[in-house]
Short mmCIF file of C-alpha atoms in Angstrom, two decimals:
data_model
loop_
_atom_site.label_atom_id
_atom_site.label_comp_id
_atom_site.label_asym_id
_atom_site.label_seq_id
_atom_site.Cartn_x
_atom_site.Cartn_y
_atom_site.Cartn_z
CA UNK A 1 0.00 0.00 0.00
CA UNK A 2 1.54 3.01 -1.02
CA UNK A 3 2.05 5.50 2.09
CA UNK A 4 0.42 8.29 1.20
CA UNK A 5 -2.99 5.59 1.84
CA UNK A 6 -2.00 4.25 4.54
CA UNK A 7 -1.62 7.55 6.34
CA UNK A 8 -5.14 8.10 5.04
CA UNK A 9 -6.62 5.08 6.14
CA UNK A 10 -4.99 5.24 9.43
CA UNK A 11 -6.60 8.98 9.51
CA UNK A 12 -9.72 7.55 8.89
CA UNK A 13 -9.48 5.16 11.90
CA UNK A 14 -8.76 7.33 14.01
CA UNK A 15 -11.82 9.37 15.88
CA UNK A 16 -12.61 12.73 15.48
CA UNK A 17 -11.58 15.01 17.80
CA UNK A 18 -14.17 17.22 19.42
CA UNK A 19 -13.92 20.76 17.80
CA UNK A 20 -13.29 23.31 20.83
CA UNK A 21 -16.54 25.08 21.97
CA UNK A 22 -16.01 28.47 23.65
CA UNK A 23 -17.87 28.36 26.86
CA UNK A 24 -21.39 30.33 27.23
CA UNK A 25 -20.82 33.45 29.89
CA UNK A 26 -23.69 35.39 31.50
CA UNK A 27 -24.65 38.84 30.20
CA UNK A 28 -26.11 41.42 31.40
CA UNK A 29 -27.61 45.33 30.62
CA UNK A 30 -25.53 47.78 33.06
CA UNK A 31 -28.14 49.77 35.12
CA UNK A 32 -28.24 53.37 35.01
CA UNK A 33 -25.09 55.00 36.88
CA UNK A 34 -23.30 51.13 36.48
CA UNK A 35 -19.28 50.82 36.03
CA UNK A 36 -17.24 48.12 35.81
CA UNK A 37 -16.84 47.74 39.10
CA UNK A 38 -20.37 48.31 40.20
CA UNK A 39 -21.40 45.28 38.34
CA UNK A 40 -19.09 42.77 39.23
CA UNK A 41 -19.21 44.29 43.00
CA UNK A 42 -22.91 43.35 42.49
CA UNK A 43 -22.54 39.88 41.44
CA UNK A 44 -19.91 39.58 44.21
CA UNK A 45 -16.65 39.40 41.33
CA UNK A 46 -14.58 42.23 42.74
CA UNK A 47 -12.71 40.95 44.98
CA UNK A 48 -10.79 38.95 42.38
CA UNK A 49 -8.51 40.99 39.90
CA UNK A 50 -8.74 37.91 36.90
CA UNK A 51 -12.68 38.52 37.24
CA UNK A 52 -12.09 42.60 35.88
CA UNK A 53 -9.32 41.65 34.12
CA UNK A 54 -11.18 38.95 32.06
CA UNK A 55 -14.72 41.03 31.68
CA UNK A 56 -12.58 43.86 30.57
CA UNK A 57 -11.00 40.96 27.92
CA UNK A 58 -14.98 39.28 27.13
CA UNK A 59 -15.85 42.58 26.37
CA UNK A 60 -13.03 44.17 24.59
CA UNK A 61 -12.65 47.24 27.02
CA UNK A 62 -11.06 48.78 29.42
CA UNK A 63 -11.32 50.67 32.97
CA UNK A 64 -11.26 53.87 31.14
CA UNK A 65 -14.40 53.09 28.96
CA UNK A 66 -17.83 54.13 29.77
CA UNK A 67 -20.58 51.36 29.46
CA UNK A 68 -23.12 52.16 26.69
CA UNK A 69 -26.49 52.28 27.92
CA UNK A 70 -28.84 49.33 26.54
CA UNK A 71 -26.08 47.45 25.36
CA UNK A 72 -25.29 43.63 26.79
CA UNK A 73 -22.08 42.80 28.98
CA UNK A 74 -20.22 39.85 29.08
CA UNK A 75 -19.76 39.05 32.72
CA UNK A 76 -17.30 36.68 34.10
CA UNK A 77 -19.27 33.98 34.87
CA UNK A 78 -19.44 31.05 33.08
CA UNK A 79 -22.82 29.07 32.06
CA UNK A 80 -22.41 25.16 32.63
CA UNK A 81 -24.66 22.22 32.86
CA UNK A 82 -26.00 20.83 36.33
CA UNK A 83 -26.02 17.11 35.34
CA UNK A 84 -28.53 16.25 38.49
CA UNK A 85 -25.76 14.84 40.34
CA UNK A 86 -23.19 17.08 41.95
CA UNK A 87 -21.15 19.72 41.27
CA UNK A 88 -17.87 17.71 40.54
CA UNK A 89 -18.77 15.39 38.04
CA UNK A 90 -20.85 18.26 36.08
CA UNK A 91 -17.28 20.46 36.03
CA UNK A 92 -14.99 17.64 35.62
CA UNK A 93 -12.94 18.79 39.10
CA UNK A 94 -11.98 16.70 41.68
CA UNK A 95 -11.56 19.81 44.01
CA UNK A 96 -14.40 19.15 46.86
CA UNK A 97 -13.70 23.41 48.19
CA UNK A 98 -14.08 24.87 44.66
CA UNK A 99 -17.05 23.10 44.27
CA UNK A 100 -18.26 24.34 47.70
CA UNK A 101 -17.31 27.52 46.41
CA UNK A 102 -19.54 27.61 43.34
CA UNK A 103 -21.99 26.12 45.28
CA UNK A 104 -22.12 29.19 47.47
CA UNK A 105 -22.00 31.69 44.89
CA UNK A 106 -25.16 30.11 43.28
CA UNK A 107 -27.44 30.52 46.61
CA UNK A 108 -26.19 33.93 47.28
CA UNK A 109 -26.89 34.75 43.36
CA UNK A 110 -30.49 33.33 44.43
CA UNK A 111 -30.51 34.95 47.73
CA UNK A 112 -29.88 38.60 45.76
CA UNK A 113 -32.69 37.68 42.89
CA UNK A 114 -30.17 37.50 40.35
CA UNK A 115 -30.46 34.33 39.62
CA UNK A 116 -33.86 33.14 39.24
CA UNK A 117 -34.05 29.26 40.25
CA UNK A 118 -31.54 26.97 41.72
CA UNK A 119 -29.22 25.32 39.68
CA UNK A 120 -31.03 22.16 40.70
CA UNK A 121 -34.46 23.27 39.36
CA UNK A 122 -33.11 25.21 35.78
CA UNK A 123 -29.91 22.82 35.52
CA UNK A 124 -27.71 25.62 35.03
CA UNK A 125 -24.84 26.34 37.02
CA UNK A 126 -23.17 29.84 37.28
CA UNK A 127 -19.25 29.27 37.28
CA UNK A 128 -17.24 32.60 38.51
CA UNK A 129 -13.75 32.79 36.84
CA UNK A 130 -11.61 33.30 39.45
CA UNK A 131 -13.01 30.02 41.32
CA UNK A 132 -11.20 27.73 38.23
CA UNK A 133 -8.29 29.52 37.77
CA UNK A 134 -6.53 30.23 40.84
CA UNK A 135 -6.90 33.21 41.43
CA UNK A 136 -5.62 35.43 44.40
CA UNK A 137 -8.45 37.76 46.68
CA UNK A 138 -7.32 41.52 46.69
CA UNK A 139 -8.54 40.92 50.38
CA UNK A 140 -5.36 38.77 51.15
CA UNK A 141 -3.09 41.81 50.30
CA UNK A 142 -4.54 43.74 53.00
CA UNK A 143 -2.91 44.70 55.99
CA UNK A 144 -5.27 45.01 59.37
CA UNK A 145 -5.41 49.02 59.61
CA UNK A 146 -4.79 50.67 63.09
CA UNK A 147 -6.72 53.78 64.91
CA UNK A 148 -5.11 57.01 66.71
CA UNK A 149 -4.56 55.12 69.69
CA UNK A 150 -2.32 52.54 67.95
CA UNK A 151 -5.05 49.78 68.59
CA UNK A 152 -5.98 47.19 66.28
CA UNK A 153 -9.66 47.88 65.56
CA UNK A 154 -12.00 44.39 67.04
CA UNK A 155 -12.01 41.76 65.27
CA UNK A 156 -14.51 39.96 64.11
CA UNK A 157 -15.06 37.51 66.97
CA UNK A 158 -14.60 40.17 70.19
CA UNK A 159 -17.57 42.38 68.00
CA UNK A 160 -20.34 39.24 67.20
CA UNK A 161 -23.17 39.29 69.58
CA UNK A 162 -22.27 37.36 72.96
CA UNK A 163 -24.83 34.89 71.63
CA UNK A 164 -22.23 33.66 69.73
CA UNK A 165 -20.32 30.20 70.03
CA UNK A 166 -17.54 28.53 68.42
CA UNK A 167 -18.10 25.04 67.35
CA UNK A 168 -15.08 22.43 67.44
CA UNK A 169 -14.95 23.07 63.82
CA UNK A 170 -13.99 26.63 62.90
CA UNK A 171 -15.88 26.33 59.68
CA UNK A 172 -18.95 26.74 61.30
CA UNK A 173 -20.91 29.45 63.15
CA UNK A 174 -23.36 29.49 66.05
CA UNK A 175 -26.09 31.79 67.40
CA UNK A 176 -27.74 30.33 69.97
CA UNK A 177 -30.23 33.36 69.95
CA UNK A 178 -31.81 32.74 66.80
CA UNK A 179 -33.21 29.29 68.42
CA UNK A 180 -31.94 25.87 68.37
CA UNK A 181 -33.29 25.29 64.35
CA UNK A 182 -31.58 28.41 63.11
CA UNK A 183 -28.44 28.72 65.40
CA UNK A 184 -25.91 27.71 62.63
CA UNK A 185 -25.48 30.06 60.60
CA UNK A 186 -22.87 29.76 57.72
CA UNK A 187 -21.41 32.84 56.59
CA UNK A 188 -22.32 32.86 52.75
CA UNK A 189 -20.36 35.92 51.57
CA UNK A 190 -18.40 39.12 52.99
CA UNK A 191 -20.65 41.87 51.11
CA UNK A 192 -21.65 43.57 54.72
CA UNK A 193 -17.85 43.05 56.07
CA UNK A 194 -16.79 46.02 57.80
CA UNK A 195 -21.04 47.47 58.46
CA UNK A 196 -22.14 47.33 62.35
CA UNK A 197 -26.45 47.21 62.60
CA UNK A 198 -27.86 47.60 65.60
CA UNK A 199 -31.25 45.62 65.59
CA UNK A 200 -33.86 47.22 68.08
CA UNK A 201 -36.94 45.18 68.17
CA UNK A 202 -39.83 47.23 69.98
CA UNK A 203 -41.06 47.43 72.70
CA UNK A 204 -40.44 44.55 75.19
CA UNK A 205 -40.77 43.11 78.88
CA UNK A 206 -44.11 44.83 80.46
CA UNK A 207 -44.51 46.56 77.03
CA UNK A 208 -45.63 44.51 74.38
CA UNK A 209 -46.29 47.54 72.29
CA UNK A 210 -50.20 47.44 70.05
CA UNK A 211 -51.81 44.37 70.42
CA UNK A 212 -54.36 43.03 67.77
CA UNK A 213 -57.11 39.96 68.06
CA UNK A 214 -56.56 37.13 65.30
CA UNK A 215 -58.81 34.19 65.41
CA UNK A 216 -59.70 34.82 69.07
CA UNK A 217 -55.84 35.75 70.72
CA UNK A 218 -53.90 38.30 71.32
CA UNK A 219 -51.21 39.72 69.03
CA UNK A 220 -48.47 41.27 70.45
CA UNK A 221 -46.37 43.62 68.39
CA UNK A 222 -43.09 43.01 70.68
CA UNK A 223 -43.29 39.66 69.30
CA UNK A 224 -43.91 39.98 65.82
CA UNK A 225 -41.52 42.79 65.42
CA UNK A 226 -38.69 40.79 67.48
CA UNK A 227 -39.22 37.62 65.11
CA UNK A 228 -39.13 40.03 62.17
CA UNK A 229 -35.96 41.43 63.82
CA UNK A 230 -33.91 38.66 64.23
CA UNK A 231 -34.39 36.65 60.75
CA UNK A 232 -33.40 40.08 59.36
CA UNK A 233 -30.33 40.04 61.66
CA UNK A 234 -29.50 36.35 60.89
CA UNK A 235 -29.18 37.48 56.85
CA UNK A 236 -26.89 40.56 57.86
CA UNK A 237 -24.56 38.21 59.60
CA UNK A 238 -24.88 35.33 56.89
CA UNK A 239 -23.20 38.22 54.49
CA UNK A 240 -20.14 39.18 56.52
CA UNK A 241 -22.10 42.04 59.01
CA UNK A 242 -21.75 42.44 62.94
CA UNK A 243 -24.92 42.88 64.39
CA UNK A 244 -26.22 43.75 67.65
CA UNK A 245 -29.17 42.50 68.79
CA UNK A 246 -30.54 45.55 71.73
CA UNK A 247 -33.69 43.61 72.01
CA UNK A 248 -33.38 39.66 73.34
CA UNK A 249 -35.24 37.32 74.44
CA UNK A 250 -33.56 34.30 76.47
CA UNK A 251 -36.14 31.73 75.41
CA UNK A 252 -37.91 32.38 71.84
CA UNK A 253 -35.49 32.08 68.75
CA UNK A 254 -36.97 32.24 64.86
CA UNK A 255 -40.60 31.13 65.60
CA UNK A 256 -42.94 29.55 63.38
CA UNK A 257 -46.43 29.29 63.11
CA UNK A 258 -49.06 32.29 63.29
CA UNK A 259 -50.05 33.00 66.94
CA UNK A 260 -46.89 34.20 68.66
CA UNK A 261 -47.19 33.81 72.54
CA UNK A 262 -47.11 36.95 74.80
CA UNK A 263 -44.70 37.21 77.19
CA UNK A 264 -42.39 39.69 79.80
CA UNK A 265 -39.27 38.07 79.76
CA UNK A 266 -37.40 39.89 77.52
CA UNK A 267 -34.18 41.81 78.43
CA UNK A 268 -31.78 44.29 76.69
CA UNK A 269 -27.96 43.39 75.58
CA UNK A 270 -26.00 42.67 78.41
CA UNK A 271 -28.73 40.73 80.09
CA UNK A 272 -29.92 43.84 81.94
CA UNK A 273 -33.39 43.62 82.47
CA UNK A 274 -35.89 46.24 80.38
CA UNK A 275 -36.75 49.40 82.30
CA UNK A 276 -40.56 49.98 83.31
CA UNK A 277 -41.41 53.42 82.74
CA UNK A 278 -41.40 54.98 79.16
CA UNK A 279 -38.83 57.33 79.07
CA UNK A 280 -36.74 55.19 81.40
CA UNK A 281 -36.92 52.02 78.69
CA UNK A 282 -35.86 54.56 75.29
CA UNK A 283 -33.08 55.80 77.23
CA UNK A 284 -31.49 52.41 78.02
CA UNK A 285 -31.50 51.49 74.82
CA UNK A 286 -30.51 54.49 73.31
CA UNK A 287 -27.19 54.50 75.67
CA UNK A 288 -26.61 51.18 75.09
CA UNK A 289 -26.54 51.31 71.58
CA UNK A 290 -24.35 55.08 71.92
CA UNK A 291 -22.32 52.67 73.85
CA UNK A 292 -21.23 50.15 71.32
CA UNK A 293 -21.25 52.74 68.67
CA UNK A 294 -18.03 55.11 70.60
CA UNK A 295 -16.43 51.52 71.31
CA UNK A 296 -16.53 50.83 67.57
CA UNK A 297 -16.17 54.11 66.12
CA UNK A 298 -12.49 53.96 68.40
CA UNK A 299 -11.68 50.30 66.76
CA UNK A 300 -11.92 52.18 63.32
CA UNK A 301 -15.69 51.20 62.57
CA UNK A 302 -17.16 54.03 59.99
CA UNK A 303 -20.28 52.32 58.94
CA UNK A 304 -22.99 51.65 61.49
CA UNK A 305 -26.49 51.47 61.79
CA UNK A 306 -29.38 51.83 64.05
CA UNK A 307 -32.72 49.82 62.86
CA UNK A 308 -35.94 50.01 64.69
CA UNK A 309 -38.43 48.08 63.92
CA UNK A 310 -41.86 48.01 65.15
CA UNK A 311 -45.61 47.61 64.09
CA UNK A 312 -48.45 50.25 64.03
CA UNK A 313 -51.95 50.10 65.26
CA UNK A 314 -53.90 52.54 63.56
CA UNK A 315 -57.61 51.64 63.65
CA UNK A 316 -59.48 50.42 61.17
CA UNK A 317 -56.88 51.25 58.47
CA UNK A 318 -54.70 49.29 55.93
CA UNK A 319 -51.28 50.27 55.43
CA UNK A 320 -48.19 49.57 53.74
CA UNK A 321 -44.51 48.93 55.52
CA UNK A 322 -43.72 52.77 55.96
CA UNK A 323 -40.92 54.68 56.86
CA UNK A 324 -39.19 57.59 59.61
CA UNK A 325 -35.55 58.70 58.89
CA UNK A 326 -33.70 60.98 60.82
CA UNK A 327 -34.48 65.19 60.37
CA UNK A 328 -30.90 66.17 60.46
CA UNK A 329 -29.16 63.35 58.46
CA UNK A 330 -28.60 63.22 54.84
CA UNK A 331 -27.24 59.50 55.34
CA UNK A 332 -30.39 58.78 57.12
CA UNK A 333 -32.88 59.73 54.68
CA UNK A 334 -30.71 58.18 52.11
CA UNK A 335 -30.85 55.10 53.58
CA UNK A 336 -34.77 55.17 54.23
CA UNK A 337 -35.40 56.57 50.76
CA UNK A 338 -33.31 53.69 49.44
CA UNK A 339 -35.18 50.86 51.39
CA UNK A 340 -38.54 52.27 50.26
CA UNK A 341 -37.57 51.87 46.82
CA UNK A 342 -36.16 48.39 46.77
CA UNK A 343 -39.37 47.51 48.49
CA UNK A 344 -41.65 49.61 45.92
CA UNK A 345 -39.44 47.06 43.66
CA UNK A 346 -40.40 44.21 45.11
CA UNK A 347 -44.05 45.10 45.33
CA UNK A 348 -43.74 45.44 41.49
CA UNK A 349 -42.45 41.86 41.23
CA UNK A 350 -44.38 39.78 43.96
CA UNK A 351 -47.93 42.16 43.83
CA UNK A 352 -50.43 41.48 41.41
CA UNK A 353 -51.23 45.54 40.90
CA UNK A 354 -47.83 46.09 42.06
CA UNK A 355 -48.96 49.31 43.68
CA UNK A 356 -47.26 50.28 46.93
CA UNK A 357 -48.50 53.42 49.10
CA UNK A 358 -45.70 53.32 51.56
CA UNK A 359 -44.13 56.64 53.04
CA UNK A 360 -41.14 57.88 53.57
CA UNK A 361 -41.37 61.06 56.21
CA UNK A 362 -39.38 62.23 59.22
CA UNK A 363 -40.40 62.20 62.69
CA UNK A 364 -38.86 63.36 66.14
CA UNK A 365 -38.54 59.98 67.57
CA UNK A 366 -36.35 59.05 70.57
CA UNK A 367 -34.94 56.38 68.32
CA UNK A 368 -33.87 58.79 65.63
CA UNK A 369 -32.89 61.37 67.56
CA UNK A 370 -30.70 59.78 70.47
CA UNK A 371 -28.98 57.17 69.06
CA UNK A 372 -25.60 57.93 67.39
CA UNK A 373 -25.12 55.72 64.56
CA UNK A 374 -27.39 56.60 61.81
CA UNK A 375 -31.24 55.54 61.92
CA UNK A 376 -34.10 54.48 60.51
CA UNK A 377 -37.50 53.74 62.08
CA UNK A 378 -39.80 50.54 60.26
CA UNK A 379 -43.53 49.87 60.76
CA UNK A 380 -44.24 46.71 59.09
CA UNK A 381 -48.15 47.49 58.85
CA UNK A 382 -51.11 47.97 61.13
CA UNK A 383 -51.75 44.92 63.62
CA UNK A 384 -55.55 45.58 64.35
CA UNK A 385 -55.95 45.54 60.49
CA UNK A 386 -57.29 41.63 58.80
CA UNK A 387 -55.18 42.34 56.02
CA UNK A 388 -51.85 43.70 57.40
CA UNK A 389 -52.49 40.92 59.64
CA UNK A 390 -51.64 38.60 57.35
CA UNK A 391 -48.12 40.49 56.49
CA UNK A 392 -46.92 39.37 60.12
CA UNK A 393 -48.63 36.32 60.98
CA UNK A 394 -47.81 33.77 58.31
CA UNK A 395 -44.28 32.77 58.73
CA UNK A 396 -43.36 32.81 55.19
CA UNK A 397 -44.37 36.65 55.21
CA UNK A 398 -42.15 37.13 57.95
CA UNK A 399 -39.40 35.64 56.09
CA UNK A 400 -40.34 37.76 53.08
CA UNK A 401 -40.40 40.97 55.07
CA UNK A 402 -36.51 39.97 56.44
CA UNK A 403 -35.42 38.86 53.38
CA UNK A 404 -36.74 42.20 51.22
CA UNK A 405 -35.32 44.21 54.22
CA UNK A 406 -31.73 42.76 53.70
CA UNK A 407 -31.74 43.51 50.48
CA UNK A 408 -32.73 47.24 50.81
CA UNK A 409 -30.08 47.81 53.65
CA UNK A 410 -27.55 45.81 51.55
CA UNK A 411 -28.25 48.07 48.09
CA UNK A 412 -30.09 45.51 46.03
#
């Protein structure tokens, strides 16, 4: 056989080899006022110099060009199949932490609505670039900053609430106060690293604040508020916040069900017991969160937070979660201005008429105008209302209120 044929024929034994297929990457429409960085600091990609580095090479730009309005993105994130089974076998890695990894990044995509089902509903998993390629953190360059006094500001474990408990492995992360079914909780990303909230429930101990009748018993807004209050706080500290719960209650965690039982037992942080007349109660919480706040502010702490939460008893009347910032602070109103509109958003998404009469006003409250750190004041709805009833007494609407709450204060 002459050898130019049997090269041939061997050719033709041989299989084909798969042609290469570039792999499919997310895109996305920048939103008005979006950079570079703005977007991938939104789907959590800054903190990884490949991930700019390879958008800026998807998209054939660079940190000096403006993003053209209307026009679709390249992001680095990579779309790959979810074969049913795990993450491993679907990516071909053996690597059990960088499948963790993308793991993670898929709920918190979820968590933040920017992803729209789980990877084991649609099949599709969202692969960041930096978690297949090695790539370094700009956080592990950092250096741990120091205040005027020389001091190392607190770290992360001397700040958590005292509610907090090491497990024998460091991986993992308990609360005791959010109740025995909720206690772990894993952190899922560092986008609140470096923000203090202080979380004060209303009301408490011989105040239980408006009480409504549902179904024959006795709503308390103490409790409602307090339930609201720490599922809100448990998503803060899932992202990398410290949070301070002023409000506490030694025996109810995360409750379920409708009917929320009255009680007195409730304290302030520290374990000090709540103060019985009016004035006496605002105060102590007031100083205690003032407290925290100057110890913070000295560790080098610049962003914190004061979030009161309560519920409103206005007879006879329907209203919407509604607003108080604080008179003399820009930052405050800012803040409440940009909660109302993520939840105006959300009304549009989750309402059928999508209509959402919410308010946004200032008011001379203790709250506002005592505490340091800067404030907002929430009332979730109207507790003597059948309706607004309904916002606070099904447990998945208390979960919804938390969760559309996070992602106001977090800029979603």
């Amino acid at each position: 056989m002459p050898f130019f044929l049997l090269i041939l024929f061997s050719y033709l034994l041989t299989p084909a080899a798969k042609p290469f297929v570039a792999p499919d990457y997310l895109s996305v429409v920048p939103q008005a006022g979006d950079g570079i960085l703005s977007i991938l600091r939104r789907y959590e990609l800054d903190k990884y110099r490949c991930n700019l580095d390879k958008f800026c090479e998807l998209n054939k730009v660079t940190l000096k060009n403006n993003l053209i309005k209307g026009k679709k993105y390249f992001l680095p994130i990579q779309l790959r199949s979810f074969n049913g089974k795990t993450i491993r076998s679907s990516l071909g890695i053996s690597n059990f932490d960088v499948a963790k990894g993308i793991e993670i990044f898929n709920t918190l995509m979820l968590s933040k609505g920017l992803k729209s089902k789980s990877f084991k509903v649609d099949k599709i998993l969202w692969v960041p670039h930096h978690t297949l390629n090695n790539c370094t953190s700009t956080e592990s360059k950092t250096t741990v900053s120091t205040n005027q006094a020389g001091k190392a500001p607190i770290s992360e474990n001397e700040r958590v609430d005292p509610g907090f408990q090491k497990l024998s492995n460091p991986g993992k992360r308990k609360f005791p106060i959010f109740g025995d079914t909720y206690a772990y909780t894993p952190q899922l990303s560092k986008l609140l690293q470096g923000r203090i909230y202080y979380i004060d429930a209303g009301h408490g101990g011989i105040d239980p604040g408006a009480i409504g009748r549902y179904g024959g018993y006795d709503l308390c807004e103490d409790e409602y508020a307090y339930d609201v209050s720490l599922r809100l706080c448990r998503k803060l500290i899932e992202h990398g916040a410290t949070t301070y719960m002023i409000t506490r209650d030694p025996n109810d965690g995360i409750r379920g069900g409708t009917v929320l039982k009255c009680d007195k037992d409730e304290e302030v942080w520290g374990g000090q017991r709540i103060k019985t007349g009016h004035a006496d109660r605002l105060h102590q919480r007031s100083n205690i969160i003032n407290q925290l706040y100057d110890q913070n502010r000295k560790a080098g702490i610049t962003q914190q937070f004061t979030i009161s939460i309560h519920i409103d008893s206005r007879q006879n009347k329907q209203v919407d979660l509604f607003l108080y910032y604080q008179s003399t602070s820009e930052a405050s109103k800012k803040l409440a201005l940009n909660l109302h509109q993520s939840i105006r958003n959300k009304y549009q998404i989750y309402r059928k008429n999508g209509k959402y009469r919410g308010s946004v006003t200032t008011r001379n409250l203790h709250m506002l105008r005592e505490c340091k750190p800067i404030g907002i004041y929430l009332e979730l709805g109207n507790i003597r209302h059948p309706l607004d009833q309904q916002r606070i007494v099904l447990e998945s609407n208390r979960e919804a209120l938390a969760k559309w709450l996070f992602d106001g204060l977090a800029g979603q």
